[in-house]
């Protein structure tokens, strides 16, 4: 997507030196746009652990490139599967609950097992890293292709008036390799000249909406307005929202959606005001083992200081301010689960389906037998 | 209520010098506890306009004391009704939409009209200012007395387990003269030894929950936990909330509640999880002229920078950080309207009633004929 008019993905190989992986250090956005060089597995570990990169798709792709750097920097250990296994474990430990990270790293390890003795090993691992990234970008592109139809339908219904879409957190291209999940239909609609406007929830505590989604939309020239997380319900009551479009961190095969904390509240307000709610997700975010999201999806709690402090720009440098007393009791749940009854549909790379087991398995028949 | 173990109201006359009105400068809470002297009408104007003091009840009381200072500093104009009318207009212009401010100032002006020629004028205006403050405090005390019954009922139902109450914004004693509205039942329950715990929504954009309500509760020794505005729905889904207790900025005679933006979302989540929602309010917050809150209560929008910036403590001084780009498009609605169908009941100084016209007018029969 566009940054200052130039095309970027969220991760790529250095053009002149393919031994360097480049990412955007997202911690300083929107205040500073910094491209970071990753040259070692340790660089990749830090970038994932300290959230220079975040988002399911991007973490997976970064893990894939991490194993490529492991091969590049293996020196005498290129034929040691134990070396690669240790590197894989190390990378996975950067975000132990990130399913995409484990998946990408293990996929690379499988290539490495098959081609340990081959002189083409490094090239194969490199190609596989690029494939993982491309697959993520392509899935998001296809989510956009399918999702834009929903926006076209609204366009017809609203006969030329602006279509207002509300989104929560950042399910944008910064969270994937390109396009994003929830943002893909938005970017596709904007590219098609449809008159859209996006309400961006700031998304406390980490403000990914205010910091990242707003910045993405601004760079692409998509009209948007940042609002507090409290405001969405009021906007819906006043007829100012036509569609709620969010991502999903984990989706049960029955259609329950675990996403950034606060998603459930917006889905309730949308239901109360007859506004459709769609979760956009690459099918890699389906959990084919969980029937009941409310009881069976574990909800991570994060550092209390994320609630006590807010980070931002002060006197041209990134600082944080304390909003409570230093010792205030605080809790910080990272996700909530929106039950399928509040979700109008799911937008996947294969198409759109209702948020129920039958519809999901019609779209993914190869999963049918798993819970047939 | 308690501050560092000492009893305070939110506004009072200086003990040694009753020509000075004292208030707590709430802008720096919870980081600094500053008592401010108000000596002139101009001091009062600034304190109200720049939100050293805020909250319906406290703004009203401050206006009442403002007219007392107008009399004290009238010099040769004590018998000039035009002087007092000008002072009243000036004071009311500090927060033009604050109903309690206009009400208190006009009540003082009425006293002044009646006793212009009297040598007791100053004493009468002083006594009236104290009365206005006492009436506010007494109404809140009675809200506590009635509301604590709801908590006792929950105590019986939960057979000894902690009762979890969720509140939004600051409807605490800092917003009134004493006790607060939503907090009055909480303080009464705590004083009665009932095992309670309060979830405090931080309440972006101005964070009155994280800054003021949490501080109040901490000073009183009431167990609490600050959460982001996004978290309440998740807590309700997990059975961690027994009661939602909020204030009300304006209540229609049909039971619709206009309160800090985000209240509606919490009421929806409470309904979805069968949790009772009560709004606590002195009857002065009823609007006897409005039938439909959603269509007829005007919703104020405030300065966009309240969303772009967050204020807090940095290196021991109060600072603010920019969380978006400096030019990000932002909107900032201050209130939303929770329709009566989502409100279990209203707690007033006269007692508790259902949020519907019949029940409200049973409790306030003198208003019956107005819309009979």
XYZ file of C-alpha atoms in Angstrom:
744
model
C 0.000 0.000 0.000
C 1.008 3.651 -0.142
C 3.346 5.461 2.252
C 4.116 8.998 1.219
C 3.059 8.040 -2.291
C 5.419 5.057 -2.562
C 4.297 1.418 -2.604
C 5.204 -0.723 0.395
C 4.428 -4.070 1.876
C 4.833 -4.492 5.639
C 7.833 -6.852 5.106
C 10.158 -7.374 2.138
C 13.690 -8.263 1.094
C 16.152 -5.413 0.654
C 16.313 -4.760 -3.105
C 20.086 -4.424 -3.332
C 20.931 -6.944 -0.624
C 18.557 -9.903 -0.342
C 20.396 -10.956 2.811
C 18.520 -8.203 4.647
C 14.842 -8.403 5.577
C 13.145 -5.015 5.952
C 10.106 -4.174 8.069
C 8.354 -1.037 9.249
C 8.956 -0.417 12.953
C 5.312 0.071 13.875
C 5.968 1.222 17.441
C 6.614 4.796 16.384
C 3.761 5.169 13.921
C 2.096 7.496 13.088
C 4.713 9.901 14.411
C 7.785 8.425 12.717
C 8.035 6.152 9.689
C 11.065 3.951 10.276
C 12.214 1.080 8.063
C 14.241 -1.414 10.063
C 16.827 -3.880 8.760
C 16.661 -7.416 10.151
C 19.887 -9.315 9.555
C 19.882 -12.069 12.154
C 17.450 -14.450 13.827
C 17.966 -12.426 16.967
C 16.856 -9.245 15.140
C 13.714 -11.075 14.037
C 13.056 -12.381 17.551
C 13.274 -8.857 18.994
C 11.118 -7.354 16.246
C 8.353 -9.877 16.997
C 8.684 -9.931 20.775
C 8.871 -6.155 21.203
C 6.133 -5.603 18.628
C 8.051 -3.678 15.984
C 5.825 -5.947 13.889
C 2.401 -7.203 15.010
C -0.736 -8.717 13.512
C -1.318 -12.399 12.781
C -0.391 -12.372 9.097
C 2.700 -10.211 9.468
C 4.023 -12.147 12.473
C 3.708 -15.346 10.443
C 5.528 -13.857 7.455
C 8.242 -12.453 9.725
C 8.734 -15.912 11.239
C 9.123 -17.335 7.742
C 11.801 -14.788 6.899
C 13.394 -15.472 10.278
C 14.046 -19.066 9.259
C 15.512 -17.799 5.980
C 17.935 -15.639 7.988
C 18.674 -18.695 10.143
C 19.765 -20.504 6.991
C 21.751 -17.529 5.678
C 23.656 -17.137 8.934
C 24.076 -20.871 9.624
C 27.762 -20.848 8.676
C 28.995 -24.418 9.258
C 25.653 -25.659 10.561
C 23.641 -25.604 7.338
C 23.320 -29.392 7.483
C 22.421 -29.507 11.194
C 18.712 -30.073 11.710
C 19.306 -29.556 15.436
C 20.562 -26.051 14.714
C 17.400 -25.229 12.772
C 15.155 -26.803 15.368
C 16.722 -24.635 18.053
C 16.322 -21.523 15.878
C 12.684 -22.436 15.255
C 11.980 -22.874 18.960
C 13.690 -19.574 19.691
C 11.588 -17.737 17.088
C 8.342 -19.311 18.233
C 9.038 -18.283 21.824
C 8.859 -14.603 20.802
C 5.005 -14.769 20.762
C 4.048 -18.208 22.062
C 0.310 -17.748 21.427
C 0.648 -16.519 17.826
C -0.660 -19.444 15.782
C 0.589 -18.021 12.467
C 4.129 -17.712 13.811
C 4.335 -21.369 14.787
C 2.689 -22.370 11.506
C 5.154 -20.420 9.315
C 8.226 -21.466 11.271
C 7.204 -25.136 11.213
C 6.491 -24.926 7.500
C 10.027 -23.664 6.968
C 11.430 -26.384 9.209
C 9.686 -28.958 7.022
C 11.400 -27.554 3.897
C 14.692 -27.607 5.752
C 14.219 -31.247 6.747
C 13.530 -32.227 3.138
C 16.460 -30.323 1.640
C 19.089 -30.413 4.394
C 21.706 -31.995 2.176
C 20.886 -29.897 -0.879
C 22.996 -27.037 -2.172
C 19.711 -25.285 -2.975
C 18.606 -25.200 0.681
C 19.036 -21.461 1.172
C 17.261 -20.653 -2.075
C 14.405 -22.987 -1.194
C 13.953 -21.473 2.284
C 14.084 -17.995 0.773
C 11.471 -18.880 -1.827
C 9.289 -20.427 0.841
C 9.529 -17.252 2.955
C 8.467 -15.216 -0.065
C 5.643 -17.704 -0.736
C 4.332 -17.392 2.826
C 4.299 -13.605 2.461
C 2.678 -13.758 -0.993
C -0.004 -16.174 0.172
C -0.896 -13.833 3.013
C -1.046 -10.838 0.670
C -3.083 -12.774 -1.893
C -5.574 -13.984 0.712
C -6.092 -10.399 1.819
C -6.419 -9.213 -1.785
C -9.129 -11.837 -2.335
C -10.889 -10.808 0.897
C -11.025 -7.342 -0.631
C -12.349 -8.686 -3.920
C -15.216 -10.511 -2.177
C -15.889 -7.897 0.501
C -16.179 -4.993 -1.906
C -19.416 -6.567 -3.183
C -21.046 -5.854 0.181
C -20.050 -2.219 -0.124
C -21.359 -2.081 -3.701
C -24.700 -3.404 -2.460
C -24.814 -0.672 0.178
C -23.896 1.877 -2.498
C -26.929 0.839 -4.514
C -29.154 1.029 -1.435
C -27.859 4.453 -0.400
C -28.198 5.842 -3.931
C -25.044 7.880 -4.066
C -24.714 8.918 -0.415
C -21.490 8.274 1.454
C -21.197 4.784 2.925
C -20.000 4.897 6.528
C -17.989 1.915 7.740
C -16.930 1.484 11.356
C -13.807 -0.515 12.193
C -12.054 -1.461 15.420
C -8.335 -1.878 16.090
C -5.993 -2.413 13.146
C -6.894 -5.249 10.811
C -5.057 -3.293 8.134
C -2.147 -3.986 5.837
C 0.227 -3.297 8.710
C -1.163 -6.397 10.444
C -0.697 -8.536 7.333
C 1.734 -8.404 4.434
C -0.505 -6.248 2.250
C -4.147 -4.993 1.933
C -5.184 -6.101 5.434
C -8.290 -8.111 6.266
C -10.972 -5.641 7.426
C -9.346 -2.893 5.351
C -9.083 -4.901 2.125
C -12.728 -4.317 1.099
C -12.313 -0.659 2.116
C -9.253 -0.189 -0.079
C -10.941 -2.059 -2.920
C -14.048 0.147 -2.626
C -11.945 3.311 -2.547
C -9.981 2.163 -5.594
C -13.294 1.524 -7.377
C -14.359 5.108 -6.720
C -17.127 4.256 -4.237
C -17.843 7.139 -1.860
C -16.855 5.734 1.544
C -15.887 7.115 4.935
C -14.423 5.101 7.822
C -15.072 5.619 11.545
C -11.894 4.465 13.280
C -12.199 3.350 16.928
C -9.057 4.498 18.723
C -8.893 1.061 20.417
C -7.521 1.484 23.892
C -5.306 0.445 25.474
C -2.758 0.347 22.648
C -4.623 2.706 20.309
C -3.961 0.678 17.171
C -6.935 2.368 15.519
C -5.843 5.931 16.255
C -2.184 5.191 15.568
C -2.186 2.661 12.730
C -5.539 2.358 10.966
C -6.005 6.124 10.731
C -2.472 6.478 9.385
C -3.006 3.723 6.787
C -6.246 5.297 5.592
C -4.720 8.761 5.452
C -1.786 7.474 3.368
C -4.239 5.855 0.935
C -6.449 8.943 0.792
C -9.494 7.181 2.258
C -11.709 9.613 4.233
C -11.811 8.638 7.902
C -12.562 10.028 11.357
C -10.992 8.828 14.598
C -13.466 8.345 17.457
C -13.160 7.127 21.022
C -14.177 3.543 21.694
C -17.219 4.953 23.502
C -18.666 6.736 20.484
C -19.662 3.979 18.033
C -23.022 3.193 19.626
C -24.121 6.810 19.481
C -23.143 7.047 15.807
C -25.158 3.928 15.032
C -28.216 5.310 16.852
C -27.980 8.415 14.685
C -27.852 6.449 11.416
C -24.218 7.338 10.804
C -22.916 3.777 10.365
C -23.867 1.500 7.460
C -21.487 -1.389 8.063
C -19.235 -2.682 10.837
C -16.130 -4.346 9.429
C -13.597 -5.919 11.788
C -10.831 -8.494 11.729
C -10.634 -11.690 13.733
C -7.804 -13.113 15.777
C -9.470 -16.501 16.009
C -12.753 -17.751 14.547
C -14.469 -20.939 15.691
C -15.906 -23.280 13.067
C -19.305 -22.251 14.473
C -18.699 -18.557 13.677
C -17.748 -17.063 17.057
C -15.167 -14.306 16.575
C -12.381 -13.539 19.039
C -11.042 -10.111 18.211
C -9.605 -7.057 19.965
C -11.409 -6.241 23.218
C -14.430 -4.036 22.546
C -15.519 -5.727 19.320
C -18.412 -7.389 21.190
C -19.771 -3.987 22.303
C -19.821 -2.688 18.733
C -21.517 -5.846 17.488
C -24.236 -5.421 20.145
C -24.832 -1.824 19.098
C -24.943 -2.832 15.443
C -27.538 -5.533 16.217
C -29.595 -3.002 18.197
C -29.609 -0.686 15.180
C -29.977 -3.253 12.370
C -26.500 -2.643 10.995
C -24.612 -5.562 9.420
C -21.408 -6.771 11.111
C -18.797 -8.619 9.053
C -15.549 -10.131 10.245
C -12.880 -10.340 7.541
C -10.292 -13.069 7.952
C -7.935 -15.273 6.017
C -9.049 -18.863 6.614
C -5.828 -19.467 8.548
C -7.568 -17.735 11.475
C -10.250 -20.460 11.715
C -9.881 -22.731 14.699
C -11.364 -26.028 13.531
C -11.204 -27.479 17.033
C -13.313 -24.993 18.982
C -17.102 -25.132 19.004
C -17.889 -22.564 21.713
C -15.794 -19.413 21.562
C -17.076 -18.001 24.833
C -16.096 -20.960 26.941
C -13.119 -22.322 25.025
C -11.063 -19.457 23.610
C -8.515 -18.393 26.218
C -8.347 -14.611 26.625
C -4.867 -13.199 27.189
C -4.389 -10.507 29.811
C -1.586 -8.065 29.155
C 0.632 -5.693 31.139
C -1.378 -3.366 33.417
C 0.827 -0.437 32.462
C -0.807 -0.466 29.013
C -3.922 0.830 30.795
C -2.154 3.092 33.310
C -0.081 4.827 30.639
C -0.802 6.211 27.179
C 1.965 6.554 24.636
C 2.218 9.405 22.187
C 4.221 12.328 20.932
C 5.345 15.095 23.274
C 7.859 17.770 22.280
C 8.770 15.819 19.160
C 9.687 12.644 20.962
C 7.723 9.532 21.863
C 6.772 9.610 25.519
C 4.086 8.166 27.762
C 1.866 9.787 30.346
C 0.401 8.207 33.480
C -3.378 8.660 33.574
C -4.151 6.916 36.886
C -2.288 6.957 40.181
C 0.937 4.938 39.788
C -0.466 2.142 41.958
C -4.053 2.094 40.662
C -5.575 -1.376 40.414
C -5.974 -2.162 36.734
C -6.918 -5.090 34.520
C -6.141 -5.492 30.855
C -7.952 -8.180 28.858
C -6.701 -8.157 25.281
C -9.601 -9.790 23.397
C -13.261 -10.538 23.667
C -15.477 -13.046 21.916
C -18.389 -11.917 19.772
C -20.894 -14.756 19.568
C -21.893 -15.806 16.046
C -25.492 -14.629 16.595
C -24.172 -11.037 16.405
C -22.096 -11.608 13.247
C -23.860 -11.126 9.926
C -21.156 -12.875 7.970
C -17.516 -13.759 7.458
C -15.436 -12.499 4.546
C -12.703 -14.986 3.638
C -10.358 -15.365 0.688
C -12.786 -17.957 -0.726
C -15.870 -15.809 -0.435
C -18.479 -14.637 2.019
C -20.484 -16.941 4.251
C -22.855 -16.721 7.190
C -21.294 -17.119 10.634
C -22.520 -20.636 11.298
C -21.060 -24.123 11.067
C -23.016 -25.218 8.007
C -22.154 -22.161 5.933
C -18.518 -22.161 6.992
C -18.117 -25.828 6.072
C -19.849 -25.304 2.748
C -17.087 -22.831 1.922
C -14.376 -25.073 3.386
C -15.672 -28.570 2.541
C -12.269 -30.126 3.181
C -12.909 -29.392 6.877
C -16.313 -31.077 6.767
C -15.162 -34.468 7.896
C -13.292 -33.034 10.856
C -16.505 -32.423 12.740
C -18.942 -34.233 10.468
C -15.798 12.308 51.678
C -12.231 11.333 52.574
C -9.059 12.776 51.094
C -5.905 11.553 52.798
C -8.071 10.633 55.768
C -9.620 14.087 56.152
C -13.259 14.923 55.388
C -13.948 17.178 52.411
C -16.828 18.379 50.336
C -16.087 19.454 46.772
C -16.873 23.119 47.641
C -16.985 24.964 50.982
C -16.398 28.314 52.677
C -12.927 28.976 54.095
C -13.211 28.272 57.850
C -11.262 31.323 58.988
C -12.392 33.647 56.230
C -15.939 33.124 54.956
C -15.235 35.655 52.217
C -13.293 32.934 50.424
C -14.906 29.980 48.614
C -12.687 26.909 48.359
C -12.836 24.168 45.732
C -10.664 21.266 44.634
C -8.951 21.981 41.312
C -9.969 18.733 39.623
C -7.830 19.224 36.538
C -4.721 17.867 38.192
C -6.296 14.886 39.951
C -5.247 12.209 40.700
C -1.683 13.458 40.407
C -1.966 16.599 42.536
C -4.542 17.513 45.181
C -4.905 21.288 45.005
C -7.368 23.383 47.004
C -8.125 26.624 45.197
C -9.366 29.898 46.710
C -12.138 31.680 44.800
C -12.422 35.320 45.865
C -14.161 37.034 42.964
C -16.897 36.351 40.439
C -14.163 36.232 37.852
C -12.403 33.445 39.800
C -15.674 31.499 39.840
C -16.232 32.067 36.131
C -12.775 30.705 35.312
C -13.137 27.735 37.669
C -16.366 26.715 35.925
C -15.348 27.538 32.365
C -11.923 25.902 32.540
C -13.322 22.922 34.443
C -11.434 23.256 37.700
C -14.890 22.167 38.868
C -17.264 20.004 36.791
C -20.351 17.852 37.288
C -23.950 19.085 37.311
C -24.390 19.380 41.076
C -21.038 20.987 41.759
C -21.356 23.472 38.902
C -24.732 24.532 40.313
C -23.362 24.944 43.836
C -20.388 26.876 42.502
C -22.733 29.232 40.652
C -24.643 29.796 43.899
C -21.436 30.725 45.713
C -20.480 32.877 42.738
C -23.513 35.089 43.353
C -22.554 35.278 47.036
C -19.110 36.561 46.003
C -20.868 39.007 43.656
C -22.686 40.430 46.692
C -19.541 40.454 48.838
C -17.548 42.344 46.203
C -20.377 44.650 45.103
C -18.927 47.692 46.885
C -21.260 50.620 46.118
C -23.553 48.530 43.877
C -25.209 46.334 46.504
C -28.552 47.948 45.731
C -28.154 47.736 41.951
C -30.227 44.907 40.500
C -28.619 45.663 37.141
C -25.198 44.922 38.633
C -26.418 41.523 39.872
C -28.162 40.729 36.610
C -24.939 41.378 34.742
C -22.977 39.179 37.179
C -25.574 36.426 36.790
C -25.362 36.543 32.994
C -21.586 36.470 33.180
C -21.601 33.415 35.457
C -24.156 31.556 33.348
C -22.078 32.135 30.227
C -19.263 30.024 31.712
C -21.165 26.789 30.806
C -24.234 27.837 28.825
C -25.705 24.323 28.613
C -25.360 23.509 32.335
C -28.965 23.540 33.565
C -27.980 23.449 37.253
C -25.771 26.513 36.844
C -28.566 28.660 35.442
C -30.970 27.303 38.044
C -28.715 28.137 41.014
C -27.723 31.553 39.713
C -31.356 32.489 38.982
C -32.405 31.283 42.425
C -29.827 33.613 43.948
C -30.981 36.464 41.725
C -34.504 35.957 43.030
C -33.293 36.304 46.637
C -31.382 39.407 45.627
C -34.487 40.935 44.010
C -36.503 40.337 47.175
C -33.917 41.729 49.598
C -32.144 44.408 47.550
C -32.828 47.141 50.055
C -32.141 44.962 53.104
C -29.036 45.184 55.271
C -29.230 41.394 55.514
C -28.775 40.883 51.763
C -25.253 39.474 51.939
C -26.157 37.087 54.768
C -29.240 35.924 52.888
C -27.305 35.249 49.670
C -24.635 33.433 51.675
C -27.229 31.289 53.431
C -28.888 30.515 50.110
C -25.554 29.452 48.606
C -25.015 27.122 51.554
C -28.574 25.814 51.158
C -28.062 25.030 47.485
C -24.912 23.074 48.377
C -26.613 21.267 51.267
C -29.614 20.317 49.165
C -27.325 18.772 46.572
C -25.397 16.850 49.220
C -28.597 15.695 50.920
C -30.131 14.516 47.656
C -27.005 12.439 46.971
C -27.014 11.074 50.530
C -30.614 9.949 50.019
C -29.763 8.384 46.650
C -27.225 6.347 48.603
C -29.769 5.392 51.243
C -32.213 4.085 48.606
C -29.636 2.608 46.249
C -27.865 0.559 48.899
C -30.986 -1.616 49.128
C -30.310 -2.892 45.611
C -26.825 -3.875 46.671
C -28.150 -5.576 49.811
C -30.501 -7.607 47.615
C -27.575 -8.681 45.452
C -25.627 -9.549 48.610
C -28.388 -11.902 49.676
C -28.499 -13.453 46.198
C -24.726 -13.905 46.010
C -24.553 -15.352 49.527
C -21.384 -13.705 50.684
C -19.467 -13.427 47.412
C -18.076 -10.085 46.308
C -20.582 -7.893 44.465
C -19.081 -6.421 41.310
C -20.416 -3.060 40.197
C -19.442 -1.424 36.911
C -19.530 2.358 36.593
C -18.760 4.766 33.771
C -17.278 8.271 33.958
C -17.391 10.143 37.278
C -20.794 10.459 38.887
C -18.948 10.685 42.195
C -18.777 13.230 44.989
C -16.404 15.309 42.889
C -19.269 15.899 40.444
C -21.642 16.928 43.231
C -21.127 18.532 46.614
C -20.839 15.254 48.504
C -21.486 11.465 48.121
C -22.047 11.607 44.350
C -24.978 10.038 42.498
C -23.807 6.673 41.111
C -21.196 6.417 43.875
C -23.594 7.184 46.768
C -24.980 3.625 46.937
C -21.424 2.308 46.586
C -20.147 4.388 49.507
C -23.214 3.461 51.558
C -22.658 -0.240 50.838
C -18.980 0.008 51.711
C -19.797 1.825 54.955
C -22.283 -0.944 55.764
C -19.545 -3.533 55.407
C -20.925 -5.142 52.235
C -18.200 -6.843 50.199
C -18.130 -4.829 46.961
C -15.685 -4.205 44.132
C -16.048 -1.559 41.434
C -15.001 -1.842 37.768
C -14.130 1.689 36.709
C -14.348 2.477 32.967
C -11.502 4.866 32.169
C -13.963 6.936 30.079
C -12.149 8.410 27.142
C -11.663 11.059 26.009
C -11.271 12.891 29.333
C -10.650 9.790 31.463
C -12.848 10.918 34.350
C -13.149 7.298 35.456
C -9.414 6.570 35.520
C -8.557 9.985 36.955
C -11.416 10.861 39.322
C -13.619 7.864 40.165
C -10.650 5.575 40.812
C -9.079 8.254 43.020
C -12.301 8.784 44.979
C -12.716 5.067 45.573
C -9.074 4.645 46.567
C -9.353 7.506 49.073
C -12.442 5.852 50.595
C -10.845 2.414 50.654
C -13.374 0.873 48.257
C -11.815 -1.951 46.183
C -11.804 -1.069 42.480
C -10.131 -1.905 39.185
C -9.662 0.490 36.276
C -10.501 -0.996 32.873
C -10.548 0.360 29.344
C -13.922 1.370 27.945
C -13.668 -1.677 25.691
C -13.518 -4.230 28.498
C -16.920 -4.069 30.215
C -18.758 -6.326 27.768
C -16.180 -9.070 28.149
C -16.409 -8.882 31.953
C -20.195 -9.174 31.757
C -19.972 -12.213 29.477
C -17.728 -13.867 32.062
C -20.132 -13.244 34.940
C -17.861 -10.657 36.541
C -20.424 -7.843 36.757
C -23.522 -7.938 39.003
C -24.781 -4.381 38.583
C -24.189 -1.418 36.271
C -24.547 1.867 38.124
C -24.179 5.149 36.247
C -25.139 8.786 36.597
C -27.319 10.810 34.260
C -26.750 14.226 32.776
C -30.359 14.522 31.683
C -33.273 12.103 32.102
C -36.510 12.386 30.146
C -39.808 11.931 31.992
C -40.120 8.719 29.972
C -36.876 7.308 31.409
C -34.361 7.846 28.611
C -30.936 8.625 30.079
C -28.421 10.992 28.495
C -25.064 10.312 30.102
C -21.372 10.280 29.210
C -20.695 8.800 25.780
C -20.347 5.016 26.006
C -23.067 4.459 28.601
C -25.345 3.063 25.882
C -22.789 0.378 24.958
C -22.554 -0.812 28.555
C -26.326 -0.886 28.889
C -26.561 -3.048 25.754
C -24.001 -5.488 27.121
C -25.803 -5.600 30.467
C -29.108 -6.384 28.717
C -27.403 -9.121 26.676
C -26.144 -10.708 29.896
C -29.194 -10.155 32.146
C -27.423 -7.656 34.395
C -29.451 -4.811 35.947
C -28.620 -1.219 34.903
C -29.517 1.637 37.238
C -29.046 5.347 36.660
C -28.674 7.373 39.881
C -29.730 10.992 39.698
C -31.026 13.837 41.805
C -34.469 14.748 40.462
C -33.047 18.066 39.274
C -31.643 16.146 36.316
C -35.134 15.218 35.036
C -36.210 17.065 31.936
C -40.004 17.276 32.239
C -40.324 18.615 28.705
C -38.680 15.865 26.682
C -40.521 12.679 25.721
C -38.016 11.107 23.310
C -34.395 11.338 24.416
C -32.981 9.982 21.165
C -34.572 12.591 18.953
C -34.837 15.554 21.312
C -31.795 15.685 23.580
C -29.093 17.699 21.809
C -25.677 16.042 22.021
C -22.755 18.420 22.524
C -19.589 17.869 20.508
C -16.377 18.980 22.152
C -12.864 19.982 21.125
C -11.224 17.439 18.791
C -7.954 17.737 20.661
C -9.550 15.851 23.575
C -9.419 12.803 21.294
C -6.068 13.554 19.633
C -4.274 14.098 22.939
C -4.252 12.302 26.275
C -3.311 14.157 29.434
C -1.342 12.614 32.268
C 1.791 12.707 34.364
C 5.233 12.632 32.776
C 8.418 13.320 34.721
C 6.403 14.629 37.661
C 4.523 17.237 35.700
C 1.180 17.216 33.906
C 1.712 16.871 30.188
C -0.205 15.599 27.193
C 0.790 13.263 24.391
C -0.477 13.232 20.827
C -1.788 9.785 19.872
C -2.827 10.459 16.260
C -1.168 12.499 13.551
C -1.533 16.212 14.407
C -4.037 16.700 11.595
C -6.018 13.473 11.969
C -9.748 13.849 11.345
C -11.486 13.382 14.672
C -14.949 13.694 16.146
C -15.822 14.029 19.817
C -19.428 13.508 20.901
C -19.710 14.070 24.656
C -22.882 12.124 25.515
C -25.118 9.381 24.269
C -28.697 8.478 25.057
C -29.571 5.123 26.573
C -33.197 4.354 25.763
C -35.390 3.512 28.754
C -35.897 -0.080 27.541
C -32.267 -0.747 28.551
C -32.559 0.870 31.999
C -33.754 -1.351 34.843
C -34.517 1.572 37.116
C -33.721 5.058 38.351
C -32.404 5.831 41.824
C -33.507 9.284 42.998
C -33.487 11.059 46.338
C -37.149 10.049 46.748
C -36.644 6.383 46.029
C -36.205 3.907 43.213
C -38.566 3.630 40.261
C -38.761 1.911 36.902
C -37.570 3.930 33.917
C -40.994 4.689 32.471
C -43.373 7.652 32.546
C -45.941 6.077 34.867
C -43.420 5.020 37.506
C -41.515 8.287 37.366
C -44.703 10.327 37.812
C -45.835 8.100 40.666
C -42.651 9.143 42.469
C -42.996 12.788 41.385
C -46.785 13.287 41.380
C -46.430 17.081 41.357
C -45.199 16.681 37.758
C -48.228 14.578 36.800
C -50.368 17.411 35.484
C -47.543 18.707 33.288
C -48.010 15.914 30.800
C -51.226 14.390 32.071
